């Protein structure tokens, strides 16, 4: 009886230890997907609180944060899978496709890239800018000219510039980098592994569809992924048209080892419950 009682005490202690470990480290997920989230979708929640809640869900990254925000998430052992800079470096409509922006963009990125590396991160987001009547050819030429000037700095600090693919049909009218084929052509024109694409699944479903086949065809140019329900950019469950487990499986099969960032706007009142659901949907076994 004493032995049984001792065993029961041991089992209880072990269970408590596991519970404490999960609380400290976050729940154990399947590990095939590295989970991240974009903070702007949860603007009502203070970053410090949000970081703690993300840790409980099992996320290891909060992204689209600037240098002044990085110390907050570091307190909780979280990384920033895709940081951004300040000023024009954060502008979507004024980007590398206009040579008038190059001087300011180059100065801004040369300032922030060393900070990204010093913080322990290895990517930073960038944008093409709006078309404003420009041809695809001229857009690629102008973007490549500006980006190539940053490649020595990116290579020195081992930081990859990641240009986001955005739809120009609904959300970002006239945005230039709105098709995967165009983005891949720009990657070829730049000619460096330190320049790649952010494939936003929501945006590219709206713009061109054929998501799984496109990922398989162009995966070597892709350094990051974002989610979002279509239509509406809300939860990624059965209420929308994409089946995210199959998309995640396709991403894994390409050999991708980076992060997938949840970038949907919660619509049901319990934002953290929606975020946890999104992570669970993408956490394929």
mmCIF file of C-alpha atoms in Angstrom, residues 101-224:
data_model
loop_
_atom_site.group_PDB
_atom_site.id
_atom_site.type_symbol
_atom_site.label_atom_id
_atom_site.label_comp_id
_atom_site.label_asym_id
_atom_site.label_seq_id
_atom_site.Cartn_x
_atom_site.Cartn_y
_atom_site.Cartn_z
ATOM 1 C CA UNK A 101 12.475 55.820 -54.229
ATOM 2 C CA UNK A 102 15.784 53.968 -54.475
ATOM 3 C CA UNK A 103 17.974 56.374 -52.523
ATOM 4 C CA UNK A 104 15.637 56.474 -49.522
ATOM 5 C CA UNK A 105 14.898 52.735 -49.659
ATOM 6 C CA UNK A 106 18.572 51.782 -49.874
ATOM 7 C CA UNK A 107 19.456 54.085 -46.976
ATOM 8 C CA UNK A 108 16.596 52.698 -44.877
ATOM 9 C CA UNK A 109 17.387 49.054 -45.513
ATOM 10 C CA UNK A 110 21.131 49.531 -45.054
ATOM 11 C CA UNK A 111 20.328 50.994 -41.654
ATOM 12 C CA UNK A 112 17.930 48.258 -40.517
ATOM 13 C CA UNK A 113 19.539 45.112 -41.997
ATOM 14 C CA UNK A 114 22.432 45.097 -39.473
ATOM 15 C CA UNK A 115 19.865 45.570 -36.686
ATOM 16 C CA UNK A 116 17.896 42.579 -37.981
ATOM 17 C CA UNK A 117 21.012 40.423 -37.870
ATOM 18 C CA UNK A 118 22.067 41.723 -34.437
ATOM 19 C CA UNK A 119 18.626 40.750 -33.108
ATOM 20 C CA UNK A 120 19.132 37.209 -34.402
ATOM 21 C CA UNK A 121 16.730 37.421 -37.356
ATOM 22 C CA UNK A 122 17.463 36.596 -40.991
ATOM 23 C CA UNK A 123 14.713 38.155 -43.147
ATOM 24 C CA UNK A 124 13.048 41.502 -43.763
ATOM 25 C CA UNK A 125 9.951 42.353 -45.785
ATOM 26 C CA UNK A 126 9.939 44.679 -48.793
ATOM 27 C CA UNK A 127 7.492 45.772 -51.511
ATOM 28 C CA UNK A 128 7.443 46.503 -55.232
ATOM 29 C CA UNK A 129 5.249 49.597 -55.123
ATOM 30 C CA UNK A 130 2.271 50.404 -57.335
ATOM 31 C CA UNK A 131 2.388 50.081 -61.112
ATOM 32 C CA UNK A 132 1.211 53.603 -62.091
ATOM 33 C CA UNK A 133 1.099 52.620 -65.772
ATOM 34 C CA UNK A 134 4.505 50.935 -65.747
ATOM 35 C CA UNK A 135 5.139 47.851 -67.885
ATOM 36 C CA UNK A 136 6.092 44.517 -66.341
ATOM 37 C CA UNK A 137 9.505 44.740 -68.007
ATOM 38 C CA UNK A 138 10.287 48.199 -66.654
ATOM 39 C CA UNK A 139 9.045 47.206 -63.213
ATOM 40 C CA UNK A 140 11.358 44.206 -63.054
ATOM 41 C CA UNK A 141 14.285 46.238 -64.387
ATOM 42 C CA UNK A 142 13.759 49.060 -61.881
ATOM 43 C CA UNK A 143 13.212 46.753 -58.906
ATOM 44 C CA UNK A 144 16.249 44.657 -59.773
ATOM 45 C CA UNK A 145 18.431 47.751 -60.137
ATOM 46 C CA UNK A 146 17.532 48.998 -56.677
ATOM 47 C CA UNK A 147 17.585 45.633 -54.920
ATOM 48 C CA UNK A 148 20.956 44.617 -56.388
ATOM 49 C CA UNK A 149 22.497 47.637 -54.658
ATOM 50 C CA UNK A 150 21.381 46.152 -51.332
ATOM 51 C CA UNK A 151 22.552 42.606 -51.967
ATOM 52 C CA UNK A 152 26.143 43.163 -50.684
ATOM 53 C CA UNK A 153 24.711 44.408 -47.360
ATOM 54 C CA UNK A 154 22.202 41.536 -47.257
ATOM 55 C CA UNK A 155 24.916 38.974 -47.992
ATOM 56 C CA UNK A 156 27.316 40.486 -45.449
ATOM 57 C CA UNK A 157 24.720 40.191 -42.688
ATOM 58 C CA UNK A 158 23.042 37.003 -43.996
ATOM 59 C CA UNK A 159 19.621 38.655 -44.208
ATOM 60 C CA UNK A 160 17.154 37.901 -47.016
ATOM 61 C CA UNK A 161 14.985 40.624 -48.535
ATOM 62 C CA UNK A 162 11.498 39.144 -48.992
ATOM 63 C CA UNK A 163 9.076 40.855 -51.383
ATOM 64 C CA UNK A 164 5.404 40.248 -50.715
ATOM 65 C CA UNK A 165 3.014 39.063 -53.398
ATOM 66 C CA UNK A 166 -0.274 40.978 -52.939
ATOM 67 C CA UNK A 167 -3.502 40.895 -54.927
ATOM 68 C CA UNK A 168 -4.321 43.978 -56.986
ATOM 69 C CA UNK A 169 -7.954 42.979 -57.537
ATOM 70 C CA UNK A 170 -9.427 43.597 -54.082
ATOM 71 C CA UNK A 171 -7.001 44.866 -51.463
ATOM 72 C CA UNK A 172 -4.076 46.626 -53.130
ATOM 73 C CA UNK A 173 -5.246 48.191 -56.356
ATOM 74 C CA UNK A 174 -2.423 48.731 -58.870
ATOM 75 C CA UNK A 175 0.213 46.887 -56.790
ATOM 76 C CA UNK A 176 2.867 45.562 -59.159
ATOM 77 C CA UNK A 177 4.169 42.360 -57.577
ATOM 78 C CA UNK A 178 0.763 40.707 -57.859
ATOM 79 C CA UNK A 179 1.622 37.454 -59.658
ATOM 80 C CA UNK A 180 3.999 34.674 -58.694
ATOM 81 C CA UNK A 181 5.426 34.455 -62.215
ATOM 82 C CA UNK A 182 6.359 38.159 -62.119
ATOM 83 C CA UNK A 183 7.964 37.763 -58.707
ATOM 84 C CA UNK A 184 9.962 34.746 -59.859
ATOM 85 C CA UNK A 185 11.192 36.695 -62.894
ATOM 86 C CA UNK A 186 12.355 39.455 -60.533
ATOM 87 C CA UNK A 187 14.212 36.910 -58.408
ATOM 88 C CA UNK A 188 16.016 35.712 -61.534
ATOM 89 C CA UNK A 189 16.851 39.302 -62.494
ATOM 90 C CA UNK A 190 18.295 40.057 -59.043
ATOM 91 C CA UNK A 191 20.267 36.818 -59.112
ATOM 92 C CA UNK A 192 20.905 36.325 -55.399
ATOM 93 C CA UNK A 193 19.641 33.880 -52.778
ATOM 94 C CA UNK A 194 19.286 36.919 -50.527
ATOM 95 C CA UNK A 195 16.211 38.055 -52.424
ATOM 96 C CA UNK A 196 13.051 35.931 -52.421
ATOM 97 C CA UNK A 197 9.260 36.136 -52.229
ATOM 98 C CA UNK A 198 6.579 36.090 -49.565
ATOM 99 C CA UNK A 199 3.801 33.923 -50.986
ATOM 100 C CA UNK A 200 0.610 35.157 -49.364
ATOM 101 C CA UNK A 201 -1.916 32.353 -49.891
ATOM 102 C CA UNK A 202 -4.917 34.631 -49.399
ATOM 103 C CA UNK A 203 -3.696 37.202 -51.903
ATOM 104 C CA UNK A 204 -2.609 34.711 -54.543
ATOM 105 C CA UNK A 205 -5.843 32.724 -54.338
ATOM 106 C CA UNK A 206 -7.688 35.926 -55.224
ATOM 107 C CA UNK A 207 -5.225 37.016 -57.902
ATOM 108 C CA UNK A 208 -4.371 33.800 -59.725
ATOM 109 C CA UNK A 209 -5.686 30.698 -57.901
ATOM 110 C CA UNK A 210 -4.094 27.274 -58.481
ATOM 111 C CA UNK A 211 -2.337 27.619 -55.135
ATOM 112 C CA UNK A 212 -0.879 24.132 -54.650
ATOM 113 C CA UNK A 213 0.439 23.814 -58.206
ATOM 114 C CA UNK A 214 1.937 27.319 -58.030
ATOM 115 C CA UNK A 215 3.714 26.555 -54.759
ATOM 116 C CA UNK A 216 5.172 23.373 -56.235
ATOM 117 C CA UNK A 217 6.327 25.189 -59.389
ATOM 118 C CA UNK A 218 7.849 28.282 -57.790
ATOM 119 C CA UNK A 219 8.846 27.110 -54.301
ATOM 120 C CA UNK A 220 12.565 27.781 -54.831
ATOM 121 C CA UNK A 221 11.770 31.501 -54.999
ATOM 122 C CA UNK A 222 9.632 31.515 -51.828
ATOM 123 C CA UNK A 223 11.080 32.313 -48.395
ATOM 124 C CA UNK A 224 7.898 32.822 -46.379
#
